[in-house]
mmCIF file of C-alpha atoms in Angstrom:
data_model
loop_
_atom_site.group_PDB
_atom_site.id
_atom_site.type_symbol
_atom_site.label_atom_id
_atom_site.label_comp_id
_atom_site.label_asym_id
_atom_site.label_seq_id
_atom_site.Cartn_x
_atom_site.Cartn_y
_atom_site.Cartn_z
ATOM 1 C CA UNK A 1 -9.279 -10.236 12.473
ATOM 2 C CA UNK A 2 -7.384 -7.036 14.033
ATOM 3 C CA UNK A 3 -7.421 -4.079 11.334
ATOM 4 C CA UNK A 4 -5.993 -0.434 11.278
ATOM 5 C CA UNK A 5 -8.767 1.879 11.639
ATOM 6 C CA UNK A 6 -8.843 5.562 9.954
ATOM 7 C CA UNK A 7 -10.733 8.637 10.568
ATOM 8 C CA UNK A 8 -12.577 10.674 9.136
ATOM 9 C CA UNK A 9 -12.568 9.009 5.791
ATOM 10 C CA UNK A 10 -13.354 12.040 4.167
ATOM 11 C CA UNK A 11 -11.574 15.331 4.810
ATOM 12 C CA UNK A 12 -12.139 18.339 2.842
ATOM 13 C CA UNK A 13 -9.905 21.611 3.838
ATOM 14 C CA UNK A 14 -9.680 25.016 2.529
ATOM 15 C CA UNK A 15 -6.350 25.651 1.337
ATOM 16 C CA UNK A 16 -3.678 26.840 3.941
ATOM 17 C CA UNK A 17 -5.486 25.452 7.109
ATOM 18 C CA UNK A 18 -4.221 22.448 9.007
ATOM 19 C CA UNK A 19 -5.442 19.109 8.567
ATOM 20 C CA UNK A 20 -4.610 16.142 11.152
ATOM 21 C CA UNK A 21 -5.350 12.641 10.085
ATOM 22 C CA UNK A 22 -5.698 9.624 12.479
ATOM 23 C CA UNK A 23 -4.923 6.291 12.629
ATOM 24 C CA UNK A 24 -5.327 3.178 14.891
ATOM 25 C CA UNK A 25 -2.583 0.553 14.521
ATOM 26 C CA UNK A 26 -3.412 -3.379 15.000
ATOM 27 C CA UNK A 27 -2.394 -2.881 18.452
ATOM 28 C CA UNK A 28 0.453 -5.780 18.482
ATOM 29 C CA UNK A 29 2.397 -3.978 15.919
ATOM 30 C CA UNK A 30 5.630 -1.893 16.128
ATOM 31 C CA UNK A 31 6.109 -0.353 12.776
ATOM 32 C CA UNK A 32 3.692 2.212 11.527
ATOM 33 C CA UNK A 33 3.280 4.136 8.070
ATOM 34 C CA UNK A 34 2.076 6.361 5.921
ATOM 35 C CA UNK A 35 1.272 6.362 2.308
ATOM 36 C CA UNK A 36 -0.723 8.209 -0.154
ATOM 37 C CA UNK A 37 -2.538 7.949 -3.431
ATOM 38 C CA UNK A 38 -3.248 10.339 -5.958
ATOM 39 C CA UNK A 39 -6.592 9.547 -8.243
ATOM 40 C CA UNK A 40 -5.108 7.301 -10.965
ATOM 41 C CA UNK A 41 -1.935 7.094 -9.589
ATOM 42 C CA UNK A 42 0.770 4.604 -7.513
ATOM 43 C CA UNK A 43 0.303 4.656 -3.881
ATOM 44 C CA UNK A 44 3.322 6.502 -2.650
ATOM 45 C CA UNK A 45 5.315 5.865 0.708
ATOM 46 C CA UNK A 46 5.765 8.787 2.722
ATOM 47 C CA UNK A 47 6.910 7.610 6.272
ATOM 48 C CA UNK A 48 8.013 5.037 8.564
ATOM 49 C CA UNK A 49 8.114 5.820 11.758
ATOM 50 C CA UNK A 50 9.498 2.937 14.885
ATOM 51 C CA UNK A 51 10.499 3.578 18.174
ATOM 52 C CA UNK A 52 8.964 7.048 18.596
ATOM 53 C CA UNK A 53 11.138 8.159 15.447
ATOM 54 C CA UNK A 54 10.806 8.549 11.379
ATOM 55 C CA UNK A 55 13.511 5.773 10.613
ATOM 56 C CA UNK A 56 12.875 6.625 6.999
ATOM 57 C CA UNK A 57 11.005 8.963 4.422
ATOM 58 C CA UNK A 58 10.458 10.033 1.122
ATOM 59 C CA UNK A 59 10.779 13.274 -0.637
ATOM 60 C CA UNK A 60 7.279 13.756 -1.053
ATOM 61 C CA UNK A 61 7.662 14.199 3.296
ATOM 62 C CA UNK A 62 8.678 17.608 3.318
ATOM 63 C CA UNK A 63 8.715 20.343 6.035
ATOM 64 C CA UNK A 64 4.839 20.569 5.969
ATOM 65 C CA UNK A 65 4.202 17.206 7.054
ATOM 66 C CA UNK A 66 4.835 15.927 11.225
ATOM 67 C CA UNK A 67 3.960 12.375 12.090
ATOM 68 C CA UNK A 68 3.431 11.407 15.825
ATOM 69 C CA UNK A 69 1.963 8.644 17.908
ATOM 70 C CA UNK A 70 0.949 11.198 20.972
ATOM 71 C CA UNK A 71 -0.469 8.015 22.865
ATOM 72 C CA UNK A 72 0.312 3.548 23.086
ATOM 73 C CA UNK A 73 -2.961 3.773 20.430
ATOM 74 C CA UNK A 74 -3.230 6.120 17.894
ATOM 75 C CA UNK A 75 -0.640 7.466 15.449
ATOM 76 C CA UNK A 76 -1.456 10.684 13.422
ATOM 77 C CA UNK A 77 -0.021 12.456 9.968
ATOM 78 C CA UNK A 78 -0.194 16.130 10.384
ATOM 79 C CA UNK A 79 0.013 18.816 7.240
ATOM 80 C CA UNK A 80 0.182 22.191 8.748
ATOM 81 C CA UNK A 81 -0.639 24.054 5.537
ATOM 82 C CA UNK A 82 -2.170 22.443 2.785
ATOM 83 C CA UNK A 83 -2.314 23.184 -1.233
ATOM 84 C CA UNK A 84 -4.358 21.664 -3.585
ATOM 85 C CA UNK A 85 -2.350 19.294 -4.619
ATOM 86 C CA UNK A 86 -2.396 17.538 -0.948
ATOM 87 C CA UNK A 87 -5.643 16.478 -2.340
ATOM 88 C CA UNK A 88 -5.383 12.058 -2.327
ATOM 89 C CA UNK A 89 -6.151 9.356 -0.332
ATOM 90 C CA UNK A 90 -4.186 9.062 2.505
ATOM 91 C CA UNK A 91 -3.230 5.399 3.932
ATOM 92 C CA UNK A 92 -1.856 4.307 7.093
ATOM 93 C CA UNK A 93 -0.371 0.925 7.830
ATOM 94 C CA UNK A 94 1.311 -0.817 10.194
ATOM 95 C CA UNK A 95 3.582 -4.451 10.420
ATOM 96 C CA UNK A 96 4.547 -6.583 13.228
ATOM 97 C CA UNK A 97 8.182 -6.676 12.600
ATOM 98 C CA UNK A 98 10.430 -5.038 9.579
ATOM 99 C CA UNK A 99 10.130 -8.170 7.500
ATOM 100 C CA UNK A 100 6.360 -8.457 8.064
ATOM 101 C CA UNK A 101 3.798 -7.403 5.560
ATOM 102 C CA UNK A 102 2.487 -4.088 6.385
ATOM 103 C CA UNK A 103 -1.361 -4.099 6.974
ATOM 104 C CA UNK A 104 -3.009 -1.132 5.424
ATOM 105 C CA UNK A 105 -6.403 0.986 6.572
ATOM 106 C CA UNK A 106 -8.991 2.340 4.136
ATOM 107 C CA UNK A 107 -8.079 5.474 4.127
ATOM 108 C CA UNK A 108 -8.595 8.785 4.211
ATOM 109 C CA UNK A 109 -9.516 10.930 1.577
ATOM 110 C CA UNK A 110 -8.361 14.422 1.390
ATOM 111 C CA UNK A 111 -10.036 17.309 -0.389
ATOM 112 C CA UNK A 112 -8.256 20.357 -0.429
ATOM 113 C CA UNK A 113 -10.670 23.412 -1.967
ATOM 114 C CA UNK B 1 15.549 3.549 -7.469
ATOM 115 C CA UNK B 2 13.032 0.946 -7.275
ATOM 116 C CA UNK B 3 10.622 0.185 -9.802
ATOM 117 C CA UNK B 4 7.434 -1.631 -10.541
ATOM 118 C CA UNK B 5 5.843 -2.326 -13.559
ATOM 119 C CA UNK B 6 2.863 -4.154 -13.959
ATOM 120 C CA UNK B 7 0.730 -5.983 -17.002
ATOM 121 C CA UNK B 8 -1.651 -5.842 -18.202
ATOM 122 C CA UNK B 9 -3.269 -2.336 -16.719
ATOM 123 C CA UNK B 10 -6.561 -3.783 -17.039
ATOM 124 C CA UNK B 11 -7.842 -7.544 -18.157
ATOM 125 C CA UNK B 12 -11.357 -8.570 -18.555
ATOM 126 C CA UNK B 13 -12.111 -12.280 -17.975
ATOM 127 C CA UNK B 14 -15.131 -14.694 -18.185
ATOM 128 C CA UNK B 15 -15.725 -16.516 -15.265
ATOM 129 C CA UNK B 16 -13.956 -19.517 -14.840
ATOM 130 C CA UNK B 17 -10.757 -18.131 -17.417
ATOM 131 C CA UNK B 18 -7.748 -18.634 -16.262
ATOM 132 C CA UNK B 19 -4.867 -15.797 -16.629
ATOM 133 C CA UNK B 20 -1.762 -14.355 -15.054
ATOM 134 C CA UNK B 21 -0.887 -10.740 -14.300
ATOM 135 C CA UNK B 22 2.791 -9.852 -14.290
ATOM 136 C CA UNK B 23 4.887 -7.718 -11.861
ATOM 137 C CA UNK B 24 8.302 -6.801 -13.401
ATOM 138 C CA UNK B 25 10.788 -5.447 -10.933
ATOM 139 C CA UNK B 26 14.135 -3.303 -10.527
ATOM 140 C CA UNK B 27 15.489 -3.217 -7.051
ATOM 141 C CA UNK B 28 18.962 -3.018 -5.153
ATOM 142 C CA UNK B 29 18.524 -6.436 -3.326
ATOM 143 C CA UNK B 30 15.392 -7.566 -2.974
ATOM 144 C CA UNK B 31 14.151 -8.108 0.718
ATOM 145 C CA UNK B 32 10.294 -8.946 -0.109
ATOM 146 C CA UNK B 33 7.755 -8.669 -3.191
ATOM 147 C CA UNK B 34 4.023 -8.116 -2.145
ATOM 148 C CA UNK B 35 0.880 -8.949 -3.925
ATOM 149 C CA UNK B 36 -1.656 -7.054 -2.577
ATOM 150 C CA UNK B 37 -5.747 -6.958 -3.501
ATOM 151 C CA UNK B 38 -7.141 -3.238 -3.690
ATOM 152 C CA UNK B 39 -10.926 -2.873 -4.104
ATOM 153 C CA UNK B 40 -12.525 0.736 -5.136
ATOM 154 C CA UNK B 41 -12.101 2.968 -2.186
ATOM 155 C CA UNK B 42 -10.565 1.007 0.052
ATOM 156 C CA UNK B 43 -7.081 0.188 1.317
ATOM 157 C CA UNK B 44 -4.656 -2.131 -0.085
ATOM 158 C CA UNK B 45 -5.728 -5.577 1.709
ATOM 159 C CA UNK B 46 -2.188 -8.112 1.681
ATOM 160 C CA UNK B 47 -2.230 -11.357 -0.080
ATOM 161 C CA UNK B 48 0.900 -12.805 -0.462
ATOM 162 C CA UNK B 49 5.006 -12.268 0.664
ATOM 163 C CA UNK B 50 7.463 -13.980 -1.564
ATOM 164 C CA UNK B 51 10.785 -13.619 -0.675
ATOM 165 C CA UNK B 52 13.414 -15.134 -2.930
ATOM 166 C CA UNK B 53 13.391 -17.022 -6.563
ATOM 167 C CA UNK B 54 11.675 -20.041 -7.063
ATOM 168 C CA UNK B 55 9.122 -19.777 -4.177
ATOM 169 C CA UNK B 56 5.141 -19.786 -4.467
ATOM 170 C CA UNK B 57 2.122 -19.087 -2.477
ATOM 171 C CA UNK B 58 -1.182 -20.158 -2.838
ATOM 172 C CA UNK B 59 -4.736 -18.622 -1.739
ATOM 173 C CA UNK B 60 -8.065 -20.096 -3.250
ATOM 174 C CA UNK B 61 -7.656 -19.575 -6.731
ATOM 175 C CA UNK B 62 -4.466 -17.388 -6.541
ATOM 176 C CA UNK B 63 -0.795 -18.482 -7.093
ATOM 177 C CA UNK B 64 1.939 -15.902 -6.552
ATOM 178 C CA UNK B 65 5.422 -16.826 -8.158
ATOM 179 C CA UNK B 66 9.190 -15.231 -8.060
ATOM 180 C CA UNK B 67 11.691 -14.944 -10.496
ATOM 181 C CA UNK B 68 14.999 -12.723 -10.397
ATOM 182 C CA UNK B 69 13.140 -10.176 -12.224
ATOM 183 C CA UNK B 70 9.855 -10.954 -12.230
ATOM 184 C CA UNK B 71 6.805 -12.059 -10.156
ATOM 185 C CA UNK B 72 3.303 -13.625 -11.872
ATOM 186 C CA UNK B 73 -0.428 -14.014 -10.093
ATOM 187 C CA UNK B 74 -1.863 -16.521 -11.628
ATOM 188 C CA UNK B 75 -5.723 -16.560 -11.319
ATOM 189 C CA UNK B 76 -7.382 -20.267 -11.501
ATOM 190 C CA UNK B 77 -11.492 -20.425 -12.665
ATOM 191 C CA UNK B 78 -11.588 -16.422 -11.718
ATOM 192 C CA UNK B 79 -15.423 -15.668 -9.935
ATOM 193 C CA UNK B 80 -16.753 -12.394 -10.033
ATOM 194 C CA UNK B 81 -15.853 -11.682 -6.709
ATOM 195 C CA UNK B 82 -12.402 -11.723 -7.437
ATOM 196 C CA UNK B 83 -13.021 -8.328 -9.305
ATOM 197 C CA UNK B 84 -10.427 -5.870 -8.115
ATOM 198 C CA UNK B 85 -7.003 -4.177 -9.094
ATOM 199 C CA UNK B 86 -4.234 -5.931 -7.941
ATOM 200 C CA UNK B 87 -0.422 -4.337 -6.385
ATOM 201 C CA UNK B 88 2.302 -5.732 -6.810
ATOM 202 C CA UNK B 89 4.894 -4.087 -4.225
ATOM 203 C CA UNK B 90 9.254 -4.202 -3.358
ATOM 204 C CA UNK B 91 10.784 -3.876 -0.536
ATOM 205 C CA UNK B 92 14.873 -3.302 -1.058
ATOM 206 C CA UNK B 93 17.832 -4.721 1.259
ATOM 207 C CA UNK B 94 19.089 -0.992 2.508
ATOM 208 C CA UNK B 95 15.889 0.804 3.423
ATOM 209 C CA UNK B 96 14.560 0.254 5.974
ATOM 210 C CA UNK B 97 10.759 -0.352 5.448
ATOM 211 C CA UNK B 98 9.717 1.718 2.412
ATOM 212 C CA UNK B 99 7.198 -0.436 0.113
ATOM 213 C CA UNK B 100 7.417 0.490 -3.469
ATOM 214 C CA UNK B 101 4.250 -0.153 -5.348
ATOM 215 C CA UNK B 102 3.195 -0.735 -9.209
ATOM 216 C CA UNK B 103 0.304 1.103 -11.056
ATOM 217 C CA UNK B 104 -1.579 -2.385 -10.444
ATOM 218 C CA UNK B 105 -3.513 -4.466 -12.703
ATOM 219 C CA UNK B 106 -7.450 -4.154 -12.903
ATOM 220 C CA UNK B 107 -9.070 -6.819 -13.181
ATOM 221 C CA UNK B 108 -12.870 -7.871 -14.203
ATOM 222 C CA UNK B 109 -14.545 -11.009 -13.682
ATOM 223 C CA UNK B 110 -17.610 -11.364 -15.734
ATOM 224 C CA UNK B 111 -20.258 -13.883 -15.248
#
């Protein structure tokens, strides 16, 4: 059965530096996502991104955070300066069409030191 | 805003004990509720779509139902292997694809 693949799945990052986490779509699909999760917490939407373009994202997405899919297979979440409370687990998904359940990765977690 | 609430937070069964979790829900139009399974460190994995009142889904020993304001998972003769937390999730009418999820239900199978 397809799946969306992640890497790493474990990132740890001193404070202040970049971080750029990956993601393979299921390779039919045309929407693609990101989420996070916080230990003990929801898991929080952060962007949807179709057609080459965020079509919608949540406050949590501020300036820090770029999303691109630089090639037809992989689609990335970039933070260009972390803090320590960037530290979660970091989910990418993608759907088939905008009704379509979204189909989630296992994540990446983020440790920021 | 959306919302999501879901009980019980956690529910420990005996094998072969039937229960339900609930999924109570606050949305502007609802365009899709989502039961998903989540087991420890990994990603949400889907389950089920409802879509309007009235409808159901069933998978194995799960049964997803919709009501205006609420959704249930019922669990039939639970095995251990159905140990996991479980997410119940909105989608609204006027966003586009944002998914709001609950704090999830974890739940215990014992044998």
């Amino acid at each position: 059965e397809p799946e969306v693949t992640q890497t790493p799945s474990h990132q740890v990052t001193q404070m202040g530096q970049e971080v750029i986490l990956r993601c393979v779509p299921i390779s039919n699909h045309l929407y693609f996502y990101w989420y996070r999760q916080i230990l003990g917490q929801k898991v929080e939407f952060l962007v949807s991104f179709y057609n080459n373009e965020i079509s919608e994202k949540s406050e949590i997405f501020d300036d820090q955070f770029s999303v691109e899919r630089p090639d037809g297979s992989n689609f990335t979440l970039k933070i260009r300066s972390t803090k320590l409370e960037d530290s979660a687990m970091y989910f990418c998904a993608s759907s088939g069409g905008n009704n379509q359940p979204q189909h989630f990765g296992d994540g990446t977690r983020l440790s920021i030191l | 805003e959306d919302q999501v609430t879901q009980s019980p937070e956690a529910l420990r069964l005996q094998e072969g004990e039937s229960s339900s979790l609930n999924c109570s829900y606050t949305v502007s139009g609802l365009r899709g509720l989502f039961w998903y399974r989540q087991d420890p460190g990994k990603g949400p994995e889907f389950l089920f779509t409802l879509y309007s009142a009235g409808e159901e889904k069933e998978k194995e020993r799960l049964k997803a139902t919709l009501t205006k304001k609420e959704s249930f998972l019922h669990i039939t003769a639970p095995k251990p292997e159905d140990s996991a937390t479980y997410l119940c999730a909105v989608a609204n009418s006027g966003g586009y694809q944002k998914v709001t999820f609950g704090i999830g239900t974890k739940l215990q199978v014992i044998p």
